[in-house]
PDB file of C-alpha atoms in Angstrom:
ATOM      1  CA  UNK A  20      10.123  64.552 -60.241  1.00 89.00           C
ATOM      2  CA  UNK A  21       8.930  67.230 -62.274  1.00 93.00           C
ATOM      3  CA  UNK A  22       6.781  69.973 -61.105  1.00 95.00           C
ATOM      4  CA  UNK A  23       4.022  72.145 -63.187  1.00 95.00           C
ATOM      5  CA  UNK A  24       4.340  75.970 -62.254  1.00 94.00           C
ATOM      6  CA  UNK A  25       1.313  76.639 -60.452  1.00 93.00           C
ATOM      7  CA  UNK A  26       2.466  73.777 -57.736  1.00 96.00           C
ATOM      8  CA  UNK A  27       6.008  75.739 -57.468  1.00 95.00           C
ATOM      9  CA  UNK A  28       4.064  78.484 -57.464  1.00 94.00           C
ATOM     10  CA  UNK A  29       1.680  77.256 -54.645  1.00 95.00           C
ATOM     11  CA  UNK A  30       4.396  75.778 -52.850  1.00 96.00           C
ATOM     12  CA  UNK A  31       6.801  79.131 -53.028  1.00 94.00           C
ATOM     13  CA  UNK A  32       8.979  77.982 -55.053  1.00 94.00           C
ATOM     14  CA  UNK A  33       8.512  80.626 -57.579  1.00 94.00           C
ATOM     15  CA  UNK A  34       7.440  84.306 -57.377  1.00 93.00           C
ATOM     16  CA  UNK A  35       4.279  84.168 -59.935  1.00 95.00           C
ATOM     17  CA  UNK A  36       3.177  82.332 -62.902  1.00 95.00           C
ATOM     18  CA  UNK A  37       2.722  84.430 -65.496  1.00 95.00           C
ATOM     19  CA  UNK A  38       1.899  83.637 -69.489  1.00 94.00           C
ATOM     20  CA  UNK A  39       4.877  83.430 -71.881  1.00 94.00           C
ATOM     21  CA  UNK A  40       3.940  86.455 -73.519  1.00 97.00           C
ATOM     22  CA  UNK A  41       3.641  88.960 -70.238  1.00 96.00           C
ATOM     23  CA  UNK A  42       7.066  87.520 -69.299  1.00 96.00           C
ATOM     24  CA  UNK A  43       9.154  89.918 -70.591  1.00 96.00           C
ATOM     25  CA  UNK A  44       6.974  92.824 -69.264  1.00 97.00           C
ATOM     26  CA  UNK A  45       7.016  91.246 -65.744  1.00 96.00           C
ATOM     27  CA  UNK A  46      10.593  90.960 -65.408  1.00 95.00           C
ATOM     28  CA  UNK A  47      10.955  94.269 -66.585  1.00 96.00           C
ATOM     29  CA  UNK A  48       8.346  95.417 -64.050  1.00 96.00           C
ATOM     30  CA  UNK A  49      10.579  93.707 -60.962  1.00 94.00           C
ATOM     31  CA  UNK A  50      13.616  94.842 -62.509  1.00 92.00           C
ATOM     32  CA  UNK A  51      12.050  98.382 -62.041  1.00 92.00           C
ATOM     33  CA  UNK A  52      10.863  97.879 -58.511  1.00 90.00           C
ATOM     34  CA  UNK A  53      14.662  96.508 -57.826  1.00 87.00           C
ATOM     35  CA  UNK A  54      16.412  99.190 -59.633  1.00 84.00           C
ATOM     36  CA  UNK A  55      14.523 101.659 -57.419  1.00 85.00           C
ATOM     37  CA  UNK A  56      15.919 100.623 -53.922  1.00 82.00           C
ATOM     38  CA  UNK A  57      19.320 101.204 -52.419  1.00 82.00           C
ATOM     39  CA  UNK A  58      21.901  99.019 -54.490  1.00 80.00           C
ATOM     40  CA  UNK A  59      23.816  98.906 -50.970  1.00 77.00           C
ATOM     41  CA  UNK A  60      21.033  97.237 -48.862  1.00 78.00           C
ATOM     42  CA  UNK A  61      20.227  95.172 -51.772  1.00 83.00           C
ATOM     43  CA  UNK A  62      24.177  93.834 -51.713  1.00 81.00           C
ATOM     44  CA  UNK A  63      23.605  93.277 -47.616  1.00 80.00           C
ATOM     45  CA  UNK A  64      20.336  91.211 -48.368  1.00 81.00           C
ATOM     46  CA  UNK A  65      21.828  89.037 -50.874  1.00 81.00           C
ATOM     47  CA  UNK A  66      24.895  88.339 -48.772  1.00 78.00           C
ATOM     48  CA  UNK A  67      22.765  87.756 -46.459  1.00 78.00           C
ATOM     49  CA  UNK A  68      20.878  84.562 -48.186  1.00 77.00           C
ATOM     50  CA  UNK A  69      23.817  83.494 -49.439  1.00 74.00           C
ATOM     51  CA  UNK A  70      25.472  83.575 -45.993  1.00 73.00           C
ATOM     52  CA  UNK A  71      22.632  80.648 -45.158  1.00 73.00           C
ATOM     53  CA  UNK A  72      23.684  78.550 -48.151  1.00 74.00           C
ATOM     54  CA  UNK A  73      26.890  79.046 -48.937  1.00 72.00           C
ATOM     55  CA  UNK A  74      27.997  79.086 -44.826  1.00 72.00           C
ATOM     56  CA  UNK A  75      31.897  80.212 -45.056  1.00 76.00           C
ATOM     57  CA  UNK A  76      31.935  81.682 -48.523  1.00 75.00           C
ATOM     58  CA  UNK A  77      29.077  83.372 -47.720  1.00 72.00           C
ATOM     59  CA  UNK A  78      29.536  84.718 -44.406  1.00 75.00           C
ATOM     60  CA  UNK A  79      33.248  85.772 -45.314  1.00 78.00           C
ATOM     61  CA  UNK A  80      31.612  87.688 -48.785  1.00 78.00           C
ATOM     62  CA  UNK A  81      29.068  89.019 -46.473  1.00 77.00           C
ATOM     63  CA  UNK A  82      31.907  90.576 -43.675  1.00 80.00           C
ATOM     64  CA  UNK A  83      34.521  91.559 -46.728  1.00 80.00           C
ATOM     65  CA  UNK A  84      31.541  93.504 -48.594  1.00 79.00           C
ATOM     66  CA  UNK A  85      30.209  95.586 -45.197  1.00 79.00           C
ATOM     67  CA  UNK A  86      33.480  96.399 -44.210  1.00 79.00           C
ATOM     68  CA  UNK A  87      34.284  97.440 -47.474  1.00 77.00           C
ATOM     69  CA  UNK A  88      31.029 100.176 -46.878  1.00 74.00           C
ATOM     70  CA  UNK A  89      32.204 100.773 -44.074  1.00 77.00           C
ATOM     71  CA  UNK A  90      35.277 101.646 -44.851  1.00 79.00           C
ATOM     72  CA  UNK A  91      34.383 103.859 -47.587  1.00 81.00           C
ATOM     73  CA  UNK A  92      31.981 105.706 -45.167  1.00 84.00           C
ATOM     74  CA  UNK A  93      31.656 109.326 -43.600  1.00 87.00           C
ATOM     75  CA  UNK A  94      31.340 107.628 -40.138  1.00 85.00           C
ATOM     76  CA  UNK A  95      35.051 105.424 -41.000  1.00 84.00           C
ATOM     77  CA  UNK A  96      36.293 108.253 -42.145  1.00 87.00           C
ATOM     78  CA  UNK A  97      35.601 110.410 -38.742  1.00 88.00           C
ATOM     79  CA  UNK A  98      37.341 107.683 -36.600  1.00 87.00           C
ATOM     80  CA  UNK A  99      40.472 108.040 -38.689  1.00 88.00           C
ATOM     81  CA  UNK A 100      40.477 111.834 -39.159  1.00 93.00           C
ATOM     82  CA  UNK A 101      40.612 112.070 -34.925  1.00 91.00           C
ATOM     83  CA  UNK A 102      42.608 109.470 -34.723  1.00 92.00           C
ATOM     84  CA  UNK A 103      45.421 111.256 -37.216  1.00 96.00           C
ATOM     85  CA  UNK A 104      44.068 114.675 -35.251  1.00 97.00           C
ATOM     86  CA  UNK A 105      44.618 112.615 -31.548  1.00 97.00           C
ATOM     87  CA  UNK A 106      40.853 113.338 -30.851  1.00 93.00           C
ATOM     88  CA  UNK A 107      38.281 111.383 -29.699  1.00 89.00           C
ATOM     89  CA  UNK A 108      35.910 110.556 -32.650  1.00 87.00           C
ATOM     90  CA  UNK A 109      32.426 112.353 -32.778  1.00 90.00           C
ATOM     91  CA  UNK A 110      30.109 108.877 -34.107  1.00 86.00           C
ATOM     92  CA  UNK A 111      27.065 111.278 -32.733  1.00 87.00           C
ATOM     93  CA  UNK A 112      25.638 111.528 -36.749  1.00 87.00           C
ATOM     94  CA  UNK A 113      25.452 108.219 -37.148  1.00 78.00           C
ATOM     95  CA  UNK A 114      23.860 106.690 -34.418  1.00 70.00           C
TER      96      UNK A 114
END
């Protein structure tokens, strides 16, 4: 079947229904809003749906990507400075 937009829409399968001519200005506006948030969280969240669809492929995109910011962290790079210094790490910060 074939769905009209306002049942999508009152169903939640879409966002909003908007006319053809404010399109362009309302995915501009939600471009904004995205634009202004933290690209890294934003890479966790989507991972994070796609984990649910996408099960292996998405779980194993989700672990590869947050170890990769992990890795490329202040806190990662504490644990190997004292472990090249043969300290014990100071993880205090970033708890």
């Amino acid at each position: 079947r074939q769905y009209d937009a306002v049942t999508a829409e009152r169903w939640g399968l879409v966002n909003a229904v908007v006319p053809g001519a404010e399109l362009r200005a309302t995915v501009r506006a939600w471009a904004d809003e995205a634009l202004a948030l933290s690209p890294t969280a934003l890479k966790v969240l989507k991972h994070s749906f796609n984990a649910e669809t996408e099960h292996i492929a998405g779980v194993g995109a989700l672990a590869f990507d947050s170890l990769e910011l992990f890795v490329d962290g202040r806190e990662a790079r504490e644990g190997v400075e004292a472990f090249n210094e043969k300290r014990q790490p100071d993880f205090s910060p970033y708890r």
